[in-house]
XYZ file of C-alpha atoms in Angstrom:
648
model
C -35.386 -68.273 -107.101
C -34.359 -70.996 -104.334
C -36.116 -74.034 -104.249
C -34.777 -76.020 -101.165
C -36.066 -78.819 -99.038
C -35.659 -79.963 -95.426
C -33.868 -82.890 -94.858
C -33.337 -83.181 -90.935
C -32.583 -79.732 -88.747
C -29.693 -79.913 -89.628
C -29.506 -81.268 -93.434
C -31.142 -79.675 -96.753
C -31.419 -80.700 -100.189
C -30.055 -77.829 -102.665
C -30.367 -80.112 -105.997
C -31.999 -79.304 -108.491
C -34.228 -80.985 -111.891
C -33.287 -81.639 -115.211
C -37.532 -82.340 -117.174
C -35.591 -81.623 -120.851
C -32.805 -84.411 -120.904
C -33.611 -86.662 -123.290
C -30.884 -89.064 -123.002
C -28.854 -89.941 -120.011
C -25.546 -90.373 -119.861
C -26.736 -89.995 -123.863
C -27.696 -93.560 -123.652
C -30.883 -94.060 -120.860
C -34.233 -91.999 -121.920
C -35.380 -90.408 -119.216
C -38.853 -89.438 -119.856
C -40.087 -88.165 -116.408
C -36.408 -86.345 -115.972
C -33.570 -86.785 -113.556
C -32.880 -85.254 -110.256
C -29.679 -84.196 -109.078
C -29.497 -84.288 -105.701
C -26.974 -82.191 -103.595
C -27.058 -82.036 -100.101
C -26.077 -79.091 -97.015
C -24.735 -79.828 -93.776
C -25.174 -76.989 -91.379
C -23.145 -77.420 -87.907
C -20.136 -75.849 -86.701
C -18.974 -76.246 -89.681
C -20.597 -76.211 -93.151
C -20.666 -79.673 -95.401
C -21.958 -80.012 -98.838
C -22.230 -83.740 -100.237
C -21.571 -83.304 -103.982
C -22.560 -80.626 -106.647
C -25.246 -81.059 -109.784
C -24.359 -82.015 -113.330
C -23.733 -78.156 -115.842
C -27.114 -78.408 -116.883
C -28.719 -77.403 -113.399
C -25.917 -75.376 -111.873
C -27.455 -71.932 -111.558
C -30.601 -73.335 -109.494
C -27.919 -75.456 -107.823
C -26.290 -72.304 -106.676
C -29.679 -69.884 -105.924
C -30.725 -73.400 -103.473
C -26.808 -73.105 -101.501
C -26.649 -69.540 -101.063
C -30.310 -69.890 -99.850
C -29.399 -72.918 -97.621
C -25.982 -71.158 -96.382
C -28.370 -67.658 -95.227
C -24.750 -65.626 -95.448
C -22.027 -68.500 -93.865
C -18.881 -69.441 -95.820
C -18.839 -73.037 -96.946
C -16.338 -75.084 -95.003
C -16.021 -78.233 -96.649
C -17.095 -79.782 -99.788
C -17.085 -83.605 -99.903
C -16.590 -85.106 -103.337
C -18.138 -88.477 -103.518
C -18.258 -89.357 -107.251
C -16.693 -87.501 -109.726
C -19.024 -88.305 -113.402
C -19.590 -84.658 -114.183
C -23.136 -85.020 -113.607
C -22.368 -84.529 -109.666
C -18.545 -82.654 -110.053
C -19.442 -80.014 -112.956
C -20.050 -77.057 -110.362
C -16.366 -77.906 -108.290
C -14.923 -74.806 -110.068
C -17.429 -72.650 -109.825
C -17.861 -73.667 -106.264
C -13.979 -73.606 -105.198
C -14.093 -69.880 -106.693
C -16.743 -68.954 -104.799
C -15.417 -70.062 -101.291
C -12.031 -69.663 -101.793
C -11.245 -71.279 -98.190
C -13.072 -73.955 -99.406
C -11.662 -77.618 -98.201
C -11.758 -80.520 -100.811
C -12.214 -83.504 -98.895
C -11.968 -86.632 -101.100
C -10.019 -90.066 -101.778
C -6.580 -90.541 -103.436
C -8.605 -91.910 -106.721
C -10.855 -88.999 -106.827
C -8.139 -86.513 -106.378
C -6.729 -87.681 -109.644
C -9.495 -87.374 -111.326
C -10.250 -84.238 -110.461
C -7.242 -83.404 -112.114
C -7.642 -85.034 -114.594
C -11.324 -83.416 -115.452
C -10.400 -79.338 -114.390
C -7.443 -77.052 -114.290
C -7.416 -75.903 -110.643
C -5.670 -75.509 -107.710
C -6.613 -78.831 -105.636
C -3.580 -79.574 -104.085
C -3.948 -76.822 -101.434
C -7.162 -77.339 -100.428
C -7.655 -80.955 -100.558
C -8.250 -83.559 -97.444
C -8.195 -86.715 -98.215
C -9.574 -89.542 -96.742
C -9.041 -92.968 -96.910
C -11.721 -96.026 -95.667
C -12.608 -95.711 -91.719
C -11.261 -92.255 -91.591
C -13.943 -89.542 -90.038
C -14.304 -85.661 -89.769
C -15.843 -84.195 -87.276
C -18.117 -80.715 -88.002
C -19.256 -80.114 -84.468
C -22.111 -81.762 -83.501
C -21.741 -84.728 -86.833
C -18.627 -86.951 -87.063
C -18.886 -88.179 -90.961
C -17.175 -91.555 -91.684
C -16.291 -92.358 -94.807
C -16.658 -95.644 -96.748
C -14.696 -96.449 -99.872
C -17.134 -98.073 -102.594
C -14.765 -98.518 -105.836
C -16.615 -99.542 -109.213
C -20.109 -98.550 -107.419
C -20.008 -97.682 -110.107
C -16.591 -95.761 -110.824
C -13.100 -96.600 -109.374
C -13.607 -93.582 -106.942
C -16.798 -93.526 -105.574
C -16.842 -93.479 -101.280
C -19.950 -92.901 -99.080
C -20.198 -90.779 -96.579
C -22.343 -92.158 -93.277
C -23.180 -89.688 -90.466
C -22.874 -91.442 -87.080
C -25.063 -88.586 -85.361
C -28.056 -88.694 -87.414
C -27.433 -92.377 -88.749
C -27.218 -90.894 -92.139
C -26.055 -92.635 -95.462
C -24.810 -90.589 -98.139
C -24.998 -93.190 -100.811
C -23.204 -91.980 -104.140
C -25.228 -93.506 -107.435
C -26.660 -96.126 -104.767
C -30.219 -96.715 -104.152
C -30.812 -93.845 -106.748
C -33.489 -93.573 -109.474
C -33.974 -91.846 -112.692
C -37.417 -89.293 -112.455
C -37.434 -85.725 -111.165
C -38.715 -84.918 -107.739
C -41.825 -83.483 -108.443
C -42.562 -81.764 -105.255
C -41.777 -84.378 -102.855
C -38.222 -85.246 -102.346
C -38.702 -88.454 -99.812
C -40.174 -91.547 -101.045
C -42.596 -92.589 -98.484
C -44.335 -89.236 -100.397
C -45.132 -91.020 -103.619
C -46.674 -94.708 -104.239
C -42.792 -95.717 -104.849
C -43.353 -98.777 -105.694
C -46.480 -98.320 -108.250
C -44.661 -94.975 -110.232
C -40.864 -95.191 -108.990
C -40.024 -99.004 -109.065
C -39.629 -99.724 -112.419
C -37.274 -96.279 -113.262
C -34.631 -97.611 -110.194
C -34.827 -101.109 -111.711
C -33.682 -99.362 -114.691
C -31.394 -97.100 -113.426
C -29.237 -100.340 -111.057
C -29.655 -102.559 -114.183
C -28.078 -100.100 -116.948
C -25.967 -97.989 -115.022
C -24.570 -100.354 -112.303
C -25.888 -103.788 -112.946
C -22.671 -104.847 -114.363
C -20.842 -104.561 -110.907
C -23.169 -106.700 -108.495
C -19.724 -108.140 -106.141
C -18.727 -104.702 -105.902
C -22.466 -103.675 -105.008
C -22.746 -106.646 -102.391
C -19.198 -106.112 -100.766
C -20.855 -102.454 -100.572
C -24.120 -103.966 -98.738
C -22.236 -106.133 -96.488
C -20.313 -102.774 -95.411
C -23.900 -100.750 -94.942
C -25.172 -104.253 -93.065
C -22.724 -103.285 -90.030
C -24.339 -99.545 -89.861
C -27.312 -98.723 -87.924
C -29.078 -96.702 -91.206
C -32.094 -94.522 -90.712
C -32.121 -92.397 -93.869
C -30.327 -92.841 -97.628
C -30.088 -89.873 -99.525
C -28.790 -90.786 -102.530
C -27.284 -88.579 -105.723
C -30.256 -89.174 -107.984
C -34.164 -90.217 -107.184
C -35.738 -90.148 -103.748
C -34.424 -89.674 -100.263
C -35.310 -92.761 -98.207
C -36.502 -92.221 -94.480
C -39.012 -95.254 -94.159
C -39.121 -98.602 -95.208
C -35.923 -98.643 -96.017
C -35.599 -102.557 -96.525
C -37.710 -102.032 -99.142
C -35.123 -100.833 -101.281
C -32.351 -102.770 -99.416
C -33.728 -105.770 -100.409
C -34.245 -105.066 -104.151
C -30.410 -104.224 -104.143
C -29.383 -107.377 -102.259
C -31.320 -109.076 -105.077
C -29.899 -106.992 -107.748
C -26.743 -107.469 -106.769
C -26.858 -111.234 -106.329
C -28.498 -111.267 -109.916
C -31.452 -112.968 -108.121
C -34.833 -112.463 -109.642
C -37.480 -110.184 -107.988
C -40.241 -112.663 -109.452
C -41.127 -116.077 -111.151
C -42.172 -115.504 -114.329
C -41.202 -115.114 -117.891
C -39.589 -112.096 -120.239
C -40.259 -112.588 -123.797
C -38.582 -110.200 -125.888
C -38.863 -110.439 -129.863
C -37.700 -109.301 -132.921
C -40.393 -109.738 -135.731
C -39.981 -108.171 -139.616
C -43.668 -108.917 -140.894
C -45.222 -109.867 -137.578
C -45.100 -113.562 -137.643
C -42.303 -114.524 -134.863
C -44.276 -111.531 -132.882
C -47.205 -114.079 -133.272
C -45.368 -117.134 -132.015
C -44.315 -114.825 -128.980
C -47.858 -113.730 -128.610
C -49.222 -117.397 -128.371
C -46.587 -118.415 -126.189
C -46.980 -115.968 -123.155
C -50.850 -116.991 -123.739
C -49.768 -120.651 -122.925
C -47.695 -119.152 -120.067
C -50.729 -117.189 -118.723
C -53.018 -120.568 -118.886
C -50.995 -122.100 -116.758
C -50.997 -119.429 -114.334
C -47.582 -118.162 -115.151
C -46.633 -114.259 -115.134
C -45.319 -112.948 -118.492
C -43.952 -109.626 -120.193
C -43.260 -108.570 -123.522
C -41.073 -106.783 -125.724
C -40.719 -105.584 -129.320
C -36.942 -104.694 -129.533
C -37.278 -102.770 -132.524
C -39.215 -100.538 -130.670
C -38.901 -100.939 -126.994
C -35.391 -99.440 -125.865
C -32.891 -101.731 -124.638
C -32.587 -99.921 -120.967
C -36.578 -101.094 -120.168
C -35.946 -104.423 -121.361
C -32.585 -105.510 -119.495
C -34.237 -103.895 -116.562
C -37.106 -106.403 -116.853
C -34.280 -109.346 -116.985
C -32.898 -108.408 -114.097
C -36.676 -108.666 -112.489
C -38.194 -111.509 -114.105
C -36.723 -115.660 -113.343
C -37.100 -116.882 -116.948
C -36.513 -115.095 -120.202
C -37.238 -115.954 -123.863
C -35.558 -114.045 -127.045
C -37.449 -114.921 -130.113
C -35.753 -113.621 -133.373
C -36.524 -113.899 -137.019
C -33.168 -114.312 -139.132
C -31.843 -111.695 -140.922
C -28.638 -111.479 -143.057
C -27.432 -115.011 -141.826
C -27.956 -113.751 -138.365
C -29.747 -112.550 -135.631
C -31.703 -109.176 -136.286
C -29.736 -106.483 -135.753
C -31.469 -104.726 -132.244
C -31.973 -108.655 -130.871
C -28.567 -108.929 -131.506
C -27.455 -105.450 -129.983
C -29.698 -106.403 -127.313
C -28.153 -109.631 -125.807
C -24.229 -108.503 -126.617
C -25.601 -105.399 -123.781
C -27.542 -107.593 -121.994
C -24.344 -110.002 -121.227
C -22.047 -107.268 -120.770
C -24.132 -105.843 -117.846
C -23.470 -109.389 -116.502
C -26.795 -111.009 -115.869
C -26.835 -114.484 -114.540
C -28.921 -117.207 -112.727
C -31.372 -116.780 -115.388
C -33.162 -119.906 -117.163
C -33.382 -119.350 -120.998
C -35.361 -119.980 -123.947
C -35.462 -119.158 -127.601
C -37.579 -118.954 -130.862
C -35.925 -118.591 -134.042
C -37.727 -117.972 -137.546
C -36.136 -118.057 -140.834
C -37.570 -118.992 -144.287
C -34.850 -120.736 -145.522
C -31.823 -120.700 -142.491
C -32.913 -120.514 -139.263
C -30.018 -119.644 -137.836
C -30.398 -117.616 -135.210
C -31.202 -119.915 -132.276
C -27.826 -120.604 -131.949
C -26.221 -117.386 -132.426
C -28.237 -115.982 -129.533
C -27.750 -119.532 -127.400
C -23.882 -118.857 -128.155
C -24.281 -115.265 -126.797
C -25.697 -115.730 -123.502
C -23.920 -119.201 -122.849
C -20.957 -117.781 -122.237
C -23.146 -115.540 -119.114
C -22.651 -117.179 -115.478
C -25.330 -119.932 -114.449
C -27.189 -119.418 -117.511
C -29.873 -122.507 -117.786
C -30.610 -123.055 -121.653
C -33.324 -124.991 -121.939
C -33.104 -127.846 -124.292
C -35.660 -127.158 -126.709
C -35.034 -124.172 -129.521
C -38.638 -123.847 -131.223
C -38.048 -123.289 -134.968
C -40.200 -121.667 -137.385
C -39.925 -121.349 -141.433
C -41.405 -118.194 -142.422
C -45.166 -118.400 -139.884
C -46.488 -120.775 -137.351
C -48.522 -123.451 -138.741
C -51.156 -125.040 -136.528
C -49.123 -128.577 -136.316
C -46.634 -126.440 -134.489
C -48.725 -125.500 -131.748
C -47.531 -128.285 -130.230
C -43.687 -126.991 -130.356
C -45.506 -124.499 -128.090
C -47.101 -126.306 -125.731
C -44.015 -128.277 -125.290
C -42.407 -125.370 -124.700
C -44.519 -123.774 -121.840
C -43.811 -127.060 -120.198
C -40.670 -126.864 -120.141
C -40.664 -123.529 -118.858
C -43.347 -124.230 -116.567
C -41.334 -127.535 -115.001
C -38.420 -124.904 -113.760
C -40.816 -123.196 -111.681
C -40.647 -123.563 -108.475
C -43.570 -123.885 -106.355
C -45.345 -121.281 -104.670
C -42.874 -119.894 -101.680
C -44.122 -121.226 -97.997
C -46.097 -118.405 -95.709
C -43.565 -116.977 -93.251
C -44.400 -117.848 -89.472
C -45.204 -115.359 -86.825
C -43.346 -114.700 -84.013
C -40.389 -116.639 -85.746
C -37.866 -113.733 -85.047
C -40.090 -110.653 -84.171
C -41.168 -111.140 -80.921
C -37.809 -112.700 -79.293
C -38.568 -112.939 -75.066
C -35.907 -111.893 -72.469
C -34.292 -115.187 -70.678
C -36.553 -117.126 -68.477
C -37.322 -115.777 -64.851
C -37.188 -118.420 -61.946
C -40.606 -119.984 -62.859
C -40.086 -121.161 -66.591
C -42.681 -121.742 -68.494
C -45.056 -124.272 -69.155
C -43.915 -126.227 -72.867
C -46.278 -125.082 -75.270
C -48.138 -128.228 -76.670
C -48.231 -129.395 -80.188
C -50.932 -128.348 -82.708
C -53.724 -130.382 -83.796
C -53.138 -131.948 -86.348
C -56.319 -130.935 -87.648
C -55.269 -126.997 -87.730
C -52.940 -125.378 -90.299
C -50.785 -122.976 -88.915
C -50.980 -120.561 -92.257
C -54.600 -120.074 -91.432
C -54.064 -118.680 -88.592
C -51.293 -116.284 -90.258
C -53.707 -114.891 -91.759
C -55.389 -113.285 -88.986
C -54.533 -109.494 -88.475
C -52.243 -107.701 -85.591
C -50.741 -104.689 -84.573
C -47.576 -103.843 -83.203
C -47.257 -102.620 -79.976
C -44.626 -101.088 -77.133
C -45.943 -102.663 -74.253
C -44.350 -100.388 -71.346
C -44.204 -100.797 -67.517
C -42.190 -99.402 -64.590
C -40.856 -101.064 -61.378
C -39.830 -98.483 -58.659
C -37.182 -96.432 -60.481
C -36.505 -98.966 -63.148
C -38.911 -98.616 -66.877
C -39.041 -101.213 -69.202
C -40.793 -102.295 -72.158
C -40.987 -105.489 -75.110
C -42.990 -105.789 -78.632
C -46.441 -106.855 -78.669
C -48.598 -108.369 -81.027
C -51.889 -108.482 -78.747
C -53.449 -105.733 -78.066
C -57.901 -106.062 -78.612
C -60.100 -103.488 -77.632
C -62.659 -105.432 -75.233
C -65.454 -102.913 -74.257
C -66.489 -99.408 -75.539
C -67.670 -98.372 -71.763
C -65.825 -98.898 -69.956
C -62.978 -98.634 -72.316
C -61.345 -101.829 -71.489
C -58.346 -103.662 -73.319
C -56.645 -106.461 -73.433
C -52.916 -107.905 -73.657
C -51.169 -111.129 -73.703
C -47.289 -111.194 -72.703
C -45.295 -114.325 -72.883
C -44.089 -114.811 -69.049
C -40.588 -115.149 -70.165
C -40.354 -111.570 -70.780
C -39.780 -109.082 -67.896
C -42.179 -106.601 -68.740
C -44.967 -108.772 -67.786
C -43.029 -109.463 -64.235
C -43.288 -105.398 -63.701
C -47.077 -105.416 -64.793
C -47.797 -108.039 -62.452
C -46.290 -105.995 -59.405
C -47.428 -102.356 -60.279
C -50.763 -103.424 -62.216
C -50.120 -100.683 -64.974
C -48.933 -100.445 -68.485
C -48.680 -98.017 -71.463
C -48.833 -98.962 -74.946
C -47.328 -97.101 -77.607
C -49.025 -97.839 -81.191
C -46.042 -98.209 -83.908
C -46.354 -95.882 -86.776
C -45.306 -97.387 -90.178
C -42.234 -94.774 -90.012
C -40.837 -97.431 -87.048
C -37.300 -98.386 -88.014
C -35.873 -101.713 -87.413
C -34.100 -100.116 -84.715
C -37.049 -99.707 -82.504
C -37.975 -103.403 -82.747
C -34.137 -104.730 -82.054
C -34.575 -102.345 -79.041
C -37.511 -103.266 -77.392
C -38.050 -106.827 -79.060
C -34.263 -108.302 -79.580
C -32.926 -107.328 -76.124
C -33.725 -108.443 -72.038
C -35.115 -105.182 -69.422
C -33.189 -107.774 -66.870
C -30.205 -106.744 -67.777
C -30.793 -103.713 -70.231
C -31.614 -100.322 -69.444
C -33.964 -100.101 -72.839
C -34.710 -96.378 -72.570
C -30.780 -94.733 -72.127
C -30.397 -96.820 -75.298
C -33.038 -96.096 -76.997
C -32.417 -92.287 -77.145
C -34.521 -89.719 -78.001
C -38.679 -89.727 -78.594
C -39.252 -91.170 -75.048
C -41.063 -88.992 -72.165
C -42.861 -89.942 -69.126
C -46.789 -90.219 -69.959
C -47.785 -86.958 -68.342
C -46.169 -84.955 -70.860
C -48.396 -85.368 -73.893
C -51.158 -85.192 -72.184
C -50.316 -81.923 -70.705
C -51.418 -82.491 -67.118
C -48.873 -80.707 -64.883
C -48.046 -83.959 -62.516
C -46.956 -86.985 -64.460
C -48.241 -89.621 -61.188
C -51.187 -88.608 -62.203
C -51.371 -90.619 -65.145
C -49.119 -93.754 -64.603
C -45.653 -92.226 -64.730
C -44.538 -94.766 -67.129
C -42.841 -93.732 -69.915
C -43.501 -94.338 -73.779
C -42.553 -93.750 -77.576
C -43.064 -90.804 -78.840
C -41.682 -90.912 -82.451
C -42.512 -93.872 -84.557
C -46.040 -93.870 -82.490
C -49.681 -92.660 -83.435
C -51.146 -93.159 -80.174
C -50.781 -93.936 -76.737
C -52.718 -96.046 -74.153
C -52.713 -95.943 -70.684
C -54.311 -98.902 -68.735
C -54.358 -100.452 -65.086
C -54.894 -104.002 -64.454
C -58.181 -105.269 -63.505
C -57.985 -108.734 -63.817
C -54.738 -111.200 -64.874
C -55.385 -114.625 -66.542
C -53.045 -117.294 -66.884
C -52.962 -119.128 -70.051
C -49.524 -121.018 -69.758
C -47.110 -119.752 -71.822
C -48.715 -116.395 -71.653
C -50.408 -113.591 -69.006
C -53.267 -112.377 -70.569
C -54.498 -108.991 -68.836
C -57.638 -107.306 -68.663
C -57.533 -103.414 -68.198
C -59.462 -99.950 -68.280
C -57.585 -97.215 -70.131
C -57.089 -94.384 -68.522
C -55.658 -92.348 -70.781
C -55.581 -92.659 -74.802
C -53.851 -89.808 -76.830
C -53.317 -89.728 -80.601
C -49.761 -88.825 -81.211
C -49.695 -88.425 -85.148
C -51.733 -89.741 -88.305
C -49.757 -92.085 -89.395
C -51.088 -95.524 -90.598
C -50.132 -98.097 -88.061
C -47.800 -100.600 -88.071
C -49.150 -103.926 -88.494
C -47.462 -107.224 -88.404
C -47.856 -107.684 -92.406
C -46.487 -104.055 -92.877
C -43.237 -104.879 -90.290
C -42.214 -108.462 -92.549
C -42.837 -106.221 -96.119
C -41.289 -103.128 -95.276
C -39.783 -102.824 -91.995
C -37.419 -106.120 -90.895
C -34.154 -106.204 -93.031
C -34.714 -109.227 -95.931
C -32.353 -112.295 -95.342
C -29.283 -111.469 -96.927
C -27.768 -113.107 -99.944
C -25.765 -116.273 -99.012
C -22.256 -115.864 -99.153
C -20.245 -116.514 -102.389
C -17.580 -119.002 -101.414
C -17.593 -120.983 -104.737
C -16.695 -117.601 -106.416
C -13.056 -117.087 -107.443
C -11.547 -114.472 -108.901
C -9.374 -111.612 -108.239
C -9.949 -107.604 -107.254
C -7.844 -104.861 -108.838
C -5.988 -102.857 -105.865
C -6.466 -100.134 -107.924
C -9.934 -99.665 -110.170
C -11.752 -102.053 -107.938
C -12.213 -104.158 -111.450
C -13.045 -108.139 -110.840
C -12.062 -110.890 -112.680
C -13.556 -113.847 -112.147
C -11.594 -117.359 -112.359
C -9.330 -119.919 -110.671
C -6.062 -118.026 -111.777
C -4.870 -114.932 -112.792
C -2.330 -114.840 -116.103
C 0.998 -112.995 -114.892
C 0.576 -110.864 -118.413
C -3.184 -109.868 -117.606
C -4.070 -106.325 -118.004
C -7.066 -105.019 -116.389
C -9.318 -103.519 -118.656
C -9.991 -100.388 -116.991
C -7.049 -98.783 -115.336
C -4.414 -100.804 -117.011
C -2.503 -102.062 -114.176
C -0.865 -105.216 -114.041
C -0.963 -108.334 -112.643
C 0.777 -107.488 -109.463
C -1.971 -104.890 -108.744
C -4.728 -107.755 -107.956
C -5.591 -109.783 -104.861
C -7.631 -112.525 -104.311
C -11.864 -111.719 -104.042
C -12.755 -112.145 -100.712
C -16.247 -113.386 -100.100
């Protein structure tokens, strides 16, 4: 029996669930399962994004013939070809024998390589840039090499600003139910697993993953639907920015990841009694047995956490064995910008401080801290100094506590001055802190006006409800912006409450751009009707005939001016409402919400001090000041002659 879901109109998900793996990739637990995500295209012609790993292929198929209600399948893009998103190609290609292949040069070799089939006569391939048009979707397609295989492209649909991300912004967890993650509390049940699943599966290849973000940054995006995990409508920098960290090898947080190895429990207790140090001093901390924790959960926590300790007892002359396992894994998925402690024990050769400081050393921008506390056999009280010490140490690499962000800094950008600039707004007292004032609450708003045939409208932070009865409201526009010249003349506005499913788009829209020389609304698209039509009146100058949001709005007010104050850089004006409709139940927008969630994070700083070369081929990196005219690369085996210089 089908179990399908609904994408957009146009788009379905025809994955499917996989609750009994035990071991991904036979390496990665996966406790709560995996999803497999597939997706269908119907327009003129038929598009499926990837199949599902061998496991899942007969719901894979019951979902597609569902989705497909009788129609041939056209085309079948191949976006990464590890057999848990290629196993059904066979299958598929002998069920739609017309069936088109489209795919890169790489990929086509692998398939190849992985199945004995005809491919060659029904193959398209693609290279970056190039596009395919279905009807009413042109697909462009991006080429992502070593995200986290040679092959891998993305697929981006310029009609429904769609990103088809590969293993990107994925997740390990089945979709119980819901398949987009504004469904679930992401970030309380989902957060940790795609930590887990970037850091283990493609943590090692964070240029690869940024030269990939830098490509997505020059896309308007409005919806991810990666090949594992959650499909992302909303919020979307909210996972953006986690990868932009992730791949920079930035920490998510300040604070400290102790992980120990401990025979008879005593270099557990010196772990114990430092992250209660930490704690006093108001310092986040996490721990970690090794012997019992598996590896995946505890590189993903040093990819989140600023400042990790290893604390191992000595065994054989060296470090214990799953410490030891733990750091060679942990350097070969390439962490860096890390600062680093350890904690040795040994009852007669403590040794194996300096194995692990010899191990991660040789990781990029790797701070060791000076200090190695040593134990023989247990703590003894005089060491409790060695501990305190310690903590200090790590404390003094802390930085302080990051600065509030201001207000108004980039949100609210006003069109160009009219005529009449405005007066210069006067310095603060001294006596008031800005932050305070942060503090305060505020909505977002689409403050909209017309002017004979011409509608406009800007973001507002300022909307207050004045009176109950009359119903009477209040807005301040800065007089640099145009809308408030349009209020002024026709004494009526609409304001369109922002939903928290706003995209960044809406704000660059109505917020980044001048009505004086911008016609907001032909831009803006879809989701925008006169007033009138919500409120199902049959003659739309009967309400104020100005237009408004529809999508990414709960509500709409409609208001005419009673009185206009001037308070010099701003217009404040006092009006009755005339007309207020709810739209939706979504939560609203507010300004905290739009600076979490909504407004793209700063991204990383570019790389210029990093050197190194890029396999034309595999898409491997090696990183250094020259390349040996005998190197190999590791992964496809080509030569010398087969790399270029990284570009930053």
């Amino acid at each position: 029996m089908f179990c399908t879901k609904k994408i957009t109109a146009d788009l379905t998900w025809v994955g499917a669930n996989d609750r009994r793996l035990a071991m991904f990739e036979g390496v990665y637990s996966v406790p709560q399962g995996v999803s497999y995500n597939a997706y269908l295209l119907r327009d003129e012609k038929t598009v499926l994004f990837d199949t599902v790993d061998k496991a899942v292929q007969t719901r894979f198929f019951e979902n597609l013939d569902f989705a497909l209600d009788g129609r041939a399948l056209d085309y079948i893009v191949v976006q990464h070809m590890e057999p848990d998103h290629s196993a059904a190609l066979t299958t598929l290609t002998t069920r739609y024998p017309e069936l088109k292949i489209v795919c890169n040069q790489k990929t086509l070799a692998f398939i190849k390589q992985f199945f004995n089939m005809d491919v060659d006569s029904r193959v398209h391939t693609v290279k970056e840039g190039d596009t395919l048009n279905t009807g009413k979707h042109t697909l462009n397609f991006v080429m992502a090499p070593m995200v986290h295989w040679p092959e891998v492209m993305v697929t981006y649909d310029l009609t429904d600003k769609i990103l088809f991300s590969a293993d990107a912004f994925g997740s390990f967890g089945a979709l119980n139910g819901a398949v987009f993650a504004d469904e679930v509390n992401f970030e309380r049940d989902f957060l940790d697993e795609a930590r887990r699943y970037y850091a283990n599966i493609v943590g090692k290849y964070g240029t690869q993953v940024s030269a990939l973000l830098k490509k997505a940054s020059a896309l308007t995006i409005e919806m991810i639907c990666p090949l594992h995990g959650f499909v992302w409508r909303k919020a979307l920098g909210d996972i953006l920015s986690k990868y932009v960290l992730w791949s920079a090898y930035e920490p998510e947080e300040q604070g400290v990841m102790i992980a120990y190895a401990s025979v008879y429990g005593n270099t557990e207790n010196a772990a114990e009694i430092l992250a209660t140090k930490l704690c006093e001093r108001g310092i986040k901390t996490e721990l970690f047995d090794v012997s019992v924790t598996p590896a995946s959960e505890i590189i993903s926590a040093a990819f989140k956490w600023s400042h990790l300790v290893f604390a191992s007892t000595t065994y054989n002359a060296g470090i214990f064995v799953s410490m030891e396992a733990l750091l060679h894994d942990l350097a070969a998925h390439n962490i860096q910008n890390r600062t680093v402690g350890f904690i040795e024990n040994g009852s007669w050769a403590a040794t194996s401080g300096n194995l692990m400081r010899e191990i991660l050393s040789k990781c990029r921008n790797i701070t060791i801290l000076e200090k190695t506390v040593s134990i023989k056999s247990a703590l003894k009280s005089e060491q409790l100094s060695d501990l305190e010490e310690f903590s200090d140490a790590i404390a003094a690499t802390l930085p302080s506590h990051p600065s509030f962000l201001t207000p108004n800094s980039s949100l609210l950008i006003p069109s160009p001055p009219s005529a009449s600039p405005s007066p210069t707004p006067q310095p603060p007292s001294p006596n008031i802190n800005p932050t305070a004032l942060y503090k305060l609450s505020y909505g977002l708003f689409v403050l909209t006006a017309r002017d004979g045939q011409k509608d406009n409208g800007c973001i507002v932070n300022t909307v207050t409800q004045i009176t109950n009865s009359p119903c009477r409201i209040s807005v301040a526009v800065n007089k640099a912006n145009f809308t408030r010249d349009m209020i002024v003349k026709s004494g009526k506005f609409n304001v369109s409450v922002l939903s928290e499913s706003a995209p960044f788009s809406v704000f660059e829209q109505f917020g980044f751009k001048s009505g004086r020389d911008t016609d907001k609304f032909a831009l803006a698209g879809s989701g925008l009707v006169t007033a009138n039509s919500a409120v199902t009146k049959p003659d739309p100058a009967r309400v104020n005939g100005i237009r408004y949001l529809t999508e990414h709005a709960n509500a709409v007010l409609s208001a005419t001016v009673i009185e206009s104050l001037d308070y010099g850089t701003h217009t404040l004006f006092i009006a009755d409402v005339t007309d207020a409709v709810v739209l939706s139940g979504e939560p609203s927008a507010t300004y905290q919400y739009y600076f979490a969630h909504i407004k793209p994070k700063p991204k990383a700083p570019p790389e210029e001090s990093k050197k190194g070369f890029v396999c034309k081929i595999c898409g491997f990196t090696f990183e250094g000041d020259t390349l040996a005219a005998d190197y190999i690369c590791p992964l496809c085996k080509h030569g010398a002659e087969d790399f270029e210089p990284l570009r930053g």
